[in-house]
mmCIF file of C-alpha atoms in Angstrom:
data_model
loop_
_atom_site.group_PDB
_atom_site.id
_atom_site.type_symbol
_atom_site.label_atom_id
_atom_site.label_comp_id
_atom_site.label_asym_id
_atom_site.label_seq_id
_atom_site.Cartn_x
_atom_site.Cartn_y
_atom_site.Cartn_z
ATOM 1 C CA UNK A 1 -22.947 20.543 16.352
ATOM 2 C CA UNK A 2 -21.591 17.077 15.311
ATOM 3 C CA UNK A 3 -21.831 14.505 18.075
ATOM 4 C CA UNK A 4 -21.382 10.919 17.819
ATOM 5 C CA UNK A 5 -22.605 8.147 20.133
ATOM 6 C CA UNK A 6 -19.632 6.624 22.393
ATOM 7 C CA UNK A 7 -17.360 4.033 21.092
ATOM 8 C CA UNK A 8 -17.122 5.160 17.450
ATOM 9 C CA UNK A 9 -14.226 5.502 16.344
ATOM 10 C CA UNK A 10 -12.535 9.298 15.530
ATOM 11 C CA UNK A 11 -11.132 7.676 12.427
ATOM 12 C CA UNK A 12 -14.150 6.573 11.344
ATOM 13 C CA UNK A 13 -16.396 10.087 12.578
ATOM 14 C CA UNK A 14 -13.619 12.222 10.354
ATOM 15 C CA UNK A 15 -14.012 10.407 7.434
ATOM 16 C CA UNK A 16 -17.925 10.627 7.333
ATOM 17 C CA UNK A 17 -17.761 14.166 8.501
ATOM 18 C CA UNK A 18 -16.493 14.641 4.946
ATOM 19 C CA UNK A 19 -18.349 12.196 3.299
ATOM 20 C CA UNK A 20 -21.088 13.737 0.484
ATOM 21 C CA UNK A 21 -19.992 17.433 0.721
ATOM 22 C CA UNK A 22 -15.912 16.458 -1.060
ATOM 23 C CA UNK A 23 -16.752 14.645 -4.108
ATOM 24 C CA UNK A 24 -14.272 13.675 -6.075
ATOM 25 C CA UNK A 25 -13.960 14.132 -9.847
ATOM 26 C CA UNK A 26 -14.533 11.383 -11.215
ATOM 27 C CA UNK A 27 -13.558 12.270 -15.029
ATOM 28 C CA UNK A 28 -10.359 13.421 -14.114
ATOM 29 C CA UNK A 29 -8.953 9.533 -13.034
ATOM 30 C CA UNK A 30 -10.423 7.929 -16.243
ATOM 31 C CA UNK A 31 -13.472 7.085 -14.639
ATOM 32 C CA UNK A 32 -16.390 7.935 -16.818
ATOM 33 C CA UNK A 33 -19.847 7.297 -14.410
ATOM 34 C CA UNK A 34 -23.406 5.769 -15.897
ATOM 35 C CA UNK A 35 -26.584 7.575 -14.945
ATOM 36 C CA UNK A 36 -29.379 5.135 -13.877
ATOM 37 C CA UNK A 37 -31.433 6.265 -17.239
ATOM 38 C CA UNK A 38 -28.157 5.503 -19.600
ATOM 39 C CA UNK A 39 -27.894 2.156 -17.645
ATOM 40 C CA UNK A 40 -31.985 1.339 -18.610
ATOM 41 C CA UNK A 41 -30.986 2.119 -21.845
ATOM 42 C CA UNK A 42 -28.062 0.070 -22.455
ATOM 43 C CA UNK A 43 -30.577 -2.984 -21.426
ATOM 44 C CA UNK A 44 -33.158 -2.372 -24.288
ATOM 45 C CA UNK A 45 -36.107 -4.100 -23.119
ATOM 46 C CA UNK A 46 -34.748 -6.972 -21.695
ATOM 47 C CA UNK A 47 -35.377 -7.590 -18.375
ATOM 48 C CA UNK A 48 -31.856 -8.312 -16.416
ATOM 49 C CA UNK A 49 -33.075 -7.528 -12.950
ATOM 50 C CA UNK A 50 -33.845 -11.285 -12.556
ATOM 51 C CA UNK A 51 -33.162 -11.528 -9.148
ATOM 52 C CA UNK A 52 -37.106 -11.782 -7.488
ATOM 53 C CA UNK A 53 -37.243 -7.870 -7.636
ATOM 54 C CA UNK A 54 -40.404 -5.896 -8.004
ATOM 55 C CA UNK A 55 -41.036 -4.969 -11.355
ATOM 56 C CA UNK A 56 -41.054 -1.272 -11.427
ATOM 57 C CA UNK A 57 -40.367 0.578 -14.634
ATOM 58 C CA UNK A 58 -38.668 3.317 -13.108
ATOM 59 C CA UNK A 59 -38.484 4.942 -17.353
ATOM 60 C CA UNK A 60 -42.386 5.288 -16.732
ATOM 61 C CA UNK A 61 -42.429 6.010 -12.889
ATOM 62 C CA UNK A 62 -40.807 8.626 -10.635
ATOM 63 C CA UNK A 63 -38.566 6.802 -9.028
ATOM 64 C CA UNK A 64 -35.839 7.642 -5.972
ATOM 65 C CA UNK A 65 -33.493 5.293 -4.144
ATOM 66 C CA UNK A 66 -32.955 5.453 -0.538
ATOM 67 C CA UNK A 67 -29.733 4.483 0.458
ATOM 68 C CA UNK A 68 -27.526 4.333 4.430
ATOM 69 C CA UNK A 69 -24.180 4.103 4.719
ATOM 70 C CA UNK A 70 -21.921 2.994 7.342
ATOM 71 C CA UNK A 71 -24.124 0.906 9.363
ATOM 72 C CA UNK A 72 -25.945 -1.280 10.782
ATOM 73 C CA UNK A 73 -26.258 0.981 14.254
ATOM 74 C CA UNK A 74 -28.147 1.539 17.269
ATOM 75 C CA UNK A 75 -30.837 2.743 15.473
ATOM 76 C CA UNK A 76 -31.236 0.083 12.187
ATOM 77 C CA UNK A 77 -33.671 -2.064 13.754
ATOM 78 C CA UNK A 78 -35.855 1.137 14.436
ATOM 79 C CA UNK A 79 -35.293 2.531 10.725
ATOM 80 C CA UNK A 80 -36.368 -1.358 9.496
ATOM 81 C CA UNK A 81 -39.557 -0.662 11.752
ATOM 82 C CA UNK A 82 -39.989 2.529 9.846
ATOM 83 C CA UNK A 83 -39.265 0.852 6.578
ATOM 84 C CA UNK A 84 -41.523 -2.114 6.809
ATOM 85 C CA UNK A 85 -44.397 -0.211 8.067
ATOM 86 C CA UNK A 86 -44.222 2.308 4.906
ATOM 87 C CA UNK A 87 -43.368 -0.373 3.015
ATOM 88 C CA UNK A 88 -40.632 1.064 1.243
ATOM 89 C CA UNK A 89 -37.540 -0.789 0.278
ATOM 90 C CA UNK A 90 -33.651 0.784 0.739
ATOM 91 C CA UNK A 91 -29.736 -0.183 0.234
ATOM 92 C CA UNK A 92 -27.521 -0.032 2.879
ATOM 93 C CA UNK A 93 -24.124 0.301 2.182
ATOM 94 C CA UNK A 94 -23.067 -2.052 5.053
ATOM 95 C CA UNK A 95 -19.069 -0.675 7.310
ATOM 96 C CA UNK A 96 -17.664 -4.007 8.171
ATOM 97 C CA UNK A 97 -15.815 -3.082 11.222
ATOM 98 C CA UNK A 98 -17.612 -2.565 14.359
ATOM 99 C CA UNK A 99 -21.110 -2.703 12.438
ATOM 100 C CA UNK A 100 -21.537 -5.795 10.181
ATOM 101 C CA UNK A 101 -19.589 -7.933 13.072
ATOM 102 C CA UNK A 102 -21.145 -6.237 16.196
ATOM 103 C CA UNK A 103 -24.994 -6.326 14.788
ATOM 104 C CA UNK A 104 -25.399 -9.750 12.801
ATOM 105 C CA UNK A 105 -28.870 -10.018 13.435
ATOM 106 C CA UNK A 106 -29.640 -6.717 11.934
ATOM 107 C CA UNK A 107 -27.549 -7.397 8.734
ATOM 108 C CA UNK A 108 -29.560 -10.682 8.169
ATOM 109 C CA UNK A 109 -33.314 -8.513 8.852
ATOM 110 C CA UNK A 110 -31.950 -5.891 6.282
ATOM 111 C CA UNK A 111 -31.418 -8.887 3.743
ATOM 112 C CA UNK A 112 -34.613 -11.065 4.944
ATOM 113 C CA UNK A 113 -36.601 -8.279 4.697
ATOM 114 C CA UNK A 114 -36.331 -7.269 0.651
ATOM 115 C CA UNK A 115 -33.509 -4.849 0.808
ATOM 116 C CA UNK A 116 -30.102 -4.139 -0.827
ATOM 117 C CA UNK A 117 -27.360 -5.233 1.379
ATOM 118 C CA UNK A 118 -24.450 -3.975 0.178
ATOM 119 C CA UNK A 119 -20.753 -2.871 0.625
ATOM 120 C CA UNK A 120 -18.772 -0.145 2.205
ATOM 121 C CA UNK A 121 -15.078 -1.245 3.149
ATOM 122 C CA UNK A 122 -14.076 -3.135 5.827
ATOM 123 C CA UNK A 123 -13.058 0.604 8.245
ATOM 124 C CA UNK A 124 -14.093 3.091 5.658
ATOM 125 C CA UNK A 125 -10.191 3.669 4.874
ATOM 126 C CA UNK A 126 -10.352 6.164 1.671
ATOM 127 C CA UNK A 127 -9.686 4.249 -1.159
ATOM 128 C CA UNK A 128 -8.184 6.130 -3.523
ATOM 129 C CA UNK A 129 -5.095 6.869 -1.054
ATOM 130 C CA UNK A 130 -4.924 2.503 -0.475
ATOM 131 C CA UNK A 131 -2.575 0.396 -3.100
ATOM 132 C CA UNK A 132 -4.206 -2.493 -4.685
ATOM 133 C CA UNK A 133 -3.807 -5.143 -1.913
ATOM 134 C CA UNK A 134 -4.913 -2.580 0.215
ATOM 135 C CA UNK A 135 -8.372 -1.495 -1.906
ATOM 136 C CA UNK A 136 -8.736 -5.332 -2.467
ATOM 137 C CA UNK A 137 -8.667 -6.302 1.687
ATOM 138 C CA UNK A 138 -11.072 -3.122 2.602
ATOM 139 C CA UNK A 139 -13.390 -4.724 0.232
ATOM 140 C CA UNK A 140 -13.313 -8.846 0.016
ATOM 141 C CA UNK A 141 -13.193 -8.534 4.115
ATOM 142 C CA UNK A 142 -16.732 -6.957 4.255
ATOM 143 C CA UNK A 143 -18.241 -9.052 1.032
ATOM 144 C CA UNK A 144 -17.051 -12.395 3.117
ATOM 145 C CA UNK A 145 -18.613 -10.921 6.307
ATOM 146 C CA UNK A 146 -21.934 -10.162 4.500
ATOM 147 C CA UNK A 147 -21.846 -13.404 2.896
ATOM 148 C CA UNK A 148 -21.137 -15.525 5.969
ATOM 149 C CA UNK A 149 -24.723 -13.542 7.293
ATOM 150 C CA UNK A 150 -26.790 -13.664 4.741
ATOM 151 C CA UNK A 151 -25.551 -16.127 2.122
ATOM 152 C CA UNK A 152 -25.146 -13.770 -0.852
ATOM 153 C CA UNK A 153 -22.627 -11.338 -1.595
ATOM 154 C CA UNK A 154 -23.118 -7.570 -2.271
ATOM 155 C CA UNK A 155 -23.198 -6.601 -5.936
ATOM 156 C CA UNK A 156 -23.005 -3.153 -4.907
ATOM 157 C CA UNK A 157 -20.564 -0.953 -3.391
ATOM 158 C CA UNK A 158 -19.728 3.276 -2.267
ATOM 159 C CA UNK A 159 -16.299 4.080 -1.885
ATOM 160 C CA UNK A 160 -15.948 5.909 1.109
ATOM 161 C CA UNK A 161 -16.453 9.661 0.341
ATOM 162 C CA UNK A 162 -16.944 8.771 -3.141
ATOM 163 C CA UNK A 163 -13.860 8.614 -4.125
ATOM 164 C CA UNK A 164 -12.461 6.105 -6.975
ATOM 165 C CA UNK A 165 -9.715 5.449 -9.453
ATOM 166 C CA UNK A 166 -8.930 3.556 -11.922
ATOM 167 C CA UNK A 167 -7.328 0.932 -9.064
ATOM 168 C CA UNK A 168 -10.320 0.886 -7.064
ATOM 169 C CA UNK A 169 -12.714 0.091 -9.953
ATOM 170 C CA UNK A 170 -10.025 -2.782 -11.029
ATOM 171 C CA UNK A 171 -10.538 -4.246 -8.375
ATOM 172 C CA UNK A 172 -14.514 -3.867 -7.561
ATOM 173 C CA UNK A 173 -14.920 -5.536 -11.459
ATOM 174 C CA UNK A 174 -12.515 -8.331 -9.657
ATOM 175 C CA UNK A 175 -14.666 -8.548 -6.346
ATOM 176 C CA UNK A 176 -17.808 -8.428 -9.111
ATOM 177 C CA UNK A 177 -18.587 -4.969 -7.555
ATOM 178 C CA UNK A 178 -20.334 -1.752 -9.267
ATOM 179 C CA UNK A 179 -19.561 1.327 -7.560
ATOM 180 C CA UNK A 180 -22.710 3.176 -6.662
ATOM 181 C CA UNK A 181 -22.503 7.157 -5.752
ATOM 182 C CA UNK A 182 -25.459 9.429 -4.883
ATOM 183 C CA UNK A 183 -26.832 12.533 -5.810
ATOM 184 C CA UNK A 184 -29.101 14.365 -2.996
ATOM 185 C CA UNK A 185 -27.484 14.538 0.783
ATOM 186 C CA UNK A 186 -28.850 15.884 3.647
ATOM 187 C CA UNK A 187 -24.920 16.027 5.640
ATOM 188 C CA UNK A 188 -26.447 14.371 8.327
ATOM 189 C CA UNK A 189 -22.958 13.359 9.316
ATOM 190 C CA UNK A 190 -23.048 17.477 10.377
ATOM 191 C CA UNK A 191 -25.649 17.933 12.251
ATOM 192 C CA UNK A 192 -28.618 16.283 15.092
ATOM 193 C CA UNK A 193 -31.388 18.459 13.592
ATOM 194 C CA UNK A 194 -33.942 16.424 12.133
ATOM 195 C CA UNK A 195 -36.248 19.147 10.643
ATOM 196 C CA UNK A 196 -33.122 20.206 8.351
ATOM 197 C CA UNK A 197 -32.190 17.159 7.537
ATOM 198 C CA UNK A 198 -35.721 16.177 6.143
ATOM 199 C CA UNK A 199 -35.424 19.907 4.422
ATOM 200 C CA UNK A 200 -32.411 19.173 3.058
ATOM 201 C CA UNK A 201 -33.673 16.158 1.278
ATOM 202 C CA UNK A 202 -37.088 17.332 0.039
ATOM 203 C CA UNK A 203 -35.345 20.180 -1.567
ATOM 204 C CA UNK A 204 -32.816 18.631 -3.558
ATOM 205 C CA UNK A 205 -35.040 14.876 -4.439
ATOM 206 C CA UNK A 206 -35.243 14.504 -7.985
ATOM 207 C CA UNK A 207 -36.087 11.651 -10.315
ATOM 208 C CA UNK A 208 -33.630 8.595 -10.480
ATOM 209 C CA UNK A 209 -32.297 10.565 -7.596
ATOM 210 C CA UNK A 210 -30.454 8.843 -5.191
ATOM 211 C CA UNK A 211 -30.666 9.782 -1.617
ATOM 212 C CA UNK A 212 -27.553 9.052 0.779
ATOM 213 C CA UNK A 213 -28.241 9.222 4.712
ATOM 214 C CA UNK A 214 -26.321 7.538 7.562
ATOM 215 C CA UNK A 215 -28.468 5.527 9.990
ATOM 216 C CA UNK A 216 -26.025 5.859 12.542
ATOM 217 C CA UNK A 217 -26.368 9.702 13.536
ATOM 218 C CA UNK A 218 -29.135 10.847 16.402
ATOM 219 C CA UNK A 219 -30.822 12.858 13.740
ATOM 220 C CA UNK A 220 -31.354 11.094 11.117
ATOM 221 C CA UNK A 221 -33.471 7.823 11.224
ATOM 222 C CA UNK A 222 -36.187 10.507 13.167
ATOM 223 C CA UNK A 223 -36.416 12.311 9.821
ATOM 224 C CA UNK A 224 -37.055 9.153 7.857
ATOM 225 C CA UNK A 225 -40.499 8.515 8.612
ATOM 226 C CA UNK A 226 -41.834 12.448 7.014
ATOM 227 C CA UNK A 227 -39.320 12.433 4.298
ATOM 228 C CA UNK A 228 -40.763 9.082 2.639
ATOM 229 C CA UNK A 229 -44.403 10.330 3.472
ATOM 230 C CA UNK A 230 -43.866 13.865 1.465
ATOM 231 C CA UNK A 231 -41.926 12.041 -1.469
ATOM 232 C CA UNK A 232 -44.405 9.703 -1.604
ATOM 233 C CA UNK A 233 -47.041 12.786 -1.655
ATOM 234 C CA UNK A 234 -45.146 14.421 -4.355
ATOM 235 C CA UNK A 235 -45.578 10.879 -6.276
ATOM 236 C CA UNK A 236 -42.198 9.476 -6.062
ATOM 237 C CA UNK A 237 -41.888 5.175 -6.133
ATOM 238 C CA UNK A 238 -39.255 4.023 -3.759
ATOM 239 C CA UNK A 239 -36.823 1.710 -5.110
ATOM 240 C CA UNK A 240 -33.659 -0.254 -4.632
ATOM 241 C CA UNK A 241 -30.297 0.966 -6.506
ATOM 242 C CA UNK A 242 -30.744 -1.941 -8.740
ATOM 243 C CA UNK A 243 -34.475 -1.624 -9.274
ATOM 244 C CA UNK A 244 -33.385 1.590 -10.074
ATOM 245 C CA UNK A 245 -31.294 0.642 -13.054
ATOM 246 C CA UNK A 246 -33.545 -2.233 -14.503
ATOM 247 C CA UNK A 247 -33.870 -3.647 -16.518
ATOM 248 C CA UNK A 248 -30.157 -3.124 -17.097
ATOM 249 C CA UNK A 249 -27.915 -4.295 -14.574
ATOM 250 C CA UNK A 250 -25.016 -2.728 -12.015
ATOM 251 C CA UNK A 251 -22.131 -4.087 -13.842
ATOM 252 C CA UNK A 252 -18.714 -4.843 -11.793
ATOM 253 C CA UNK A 253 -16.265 -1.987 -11.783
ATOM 254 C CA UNK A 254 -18.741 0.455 -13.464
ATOM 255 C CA UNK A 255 -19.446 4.069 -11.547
ATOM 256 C CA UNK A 256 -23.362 4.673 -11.663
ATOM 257 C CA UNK A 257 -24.110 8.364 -10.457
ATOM 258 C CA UNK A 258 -27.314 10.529 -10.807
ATOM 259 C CA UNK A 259 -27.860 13.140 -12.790
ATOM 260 C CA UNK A 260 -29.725 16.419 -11.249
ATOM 261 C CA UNK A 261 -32.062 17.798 -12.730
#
């Protein structure tokens, strides 16, 4: 059963209750997305990462992102605790409202401490049913919020649900946004249970997989710690999205979506 901790919104609870299980179709608005291997292709062999990243040649190695959305919460600074001690990086798709403004400090550890901060709307309105002005406010409002914290502004962002048009990637390419989606969920927005959640992972992790969890809900950031200990058994590398596409490079406006295998 789907509980939530006290003060969270129930606009924001129904929209994540959906999130990961309605996907939208993506071909069907004009919007073609880029798998992580056509994106390391499209680079050739030069190396566009540039940014200080760790130089992992995720053609050669295993690799798998881990990636939260709609956080910071409660339970970030514990998940960073997790993270730093395994020493495995993540991207965190950051919900302005309520998390980026109520937890400051945690959105400047996430950055300070090597991983992807990045965007997920100012209230996590659906996108696709926002006009322009609309898209472009859910968007700037969080990359100003991020910036003001940690003095660099997301390259990355997940429409909420997943779902994007031809608008909403106008305006990401504006913002200098690429839209990143996933492809392995646990639905962690549906349950407490951490044993299924971890299941739910191991079963479906893949190469250039990309893993989407919430650290917000009571089950999930428990399941964390045994998830990144079997992948790592079964010889995965843990990467950022964009270590995952180098050397090629998220580019503004562009969908980038796993493949399964």
């Amino acid at each position: 059963m789907f509980r939530s901790r006290p003060g969270r919104t129930r606009a924001v609870t129904t929209a994540l209750f959906a999130a990961a299980s309605l996907m939208l179709t993506l071909g069907a608005c004009g919007v073609d997305p880029l798998t992580p291997q056509e994106a390391r292709g499209e680079a050739g062999t030069d190396d566009k990462a540039g940014d200080g990243a760790r130089r992992v040649d995720c053609a050669k190695v295993t690799c798998i992102a881990l990636t939260f959305d709609a956080g910071p919460g409660e339970d970030t600074p514990h998940l960073l605790d997790v993270l730093k001690e395994k020493q495995v990086p993540a991207t965190f798709f950051l919900l302005g409202s309520k998390h980026v403004d109520r937890y400051p400090d945690v959105v400047r550890r996430i950055a300070d401490e090597g991983h992807e901060a990045a965007n997920h709307t100012w209230s996590h309105r659906i996108l696709t049913d926002l006009d322009e002005s609309e898209v472009r406010d859910e968007l700037s409002r969080t990359q100003d919020a991020i910036e003001k914290i940690t003095g660099r502004k997301p390259t990355l962002m997940r429409p909420p649900q997943g779902r994007t048009d031809g608008t909403v990637s106008d305006v990401s390419r504006e913002l200098g946004l690429a839209q990143i989606l996933w492809s392995i969920t646990a639905k962690d927005y549906s349950t407490t249970d951490s044993a299924l959640i971890r299941q739910r992972v191991l079963e479906n992790a893949h190469r250039d997989g990309i893993i989407l969890l919430h650290d917000i809900y009571d089950g999930t950031v428990p399941a964390v710690p045994s998830i990144i200990d079997e992948l790592k058994r079964r010889g995965f590398t843990f990467v950022t999205v964009p270590e995952l596409l180098a050397p090629g490079k998220a580019e503004p406006g562009e969908v980038y979506r796993p493949e399964r295998d």
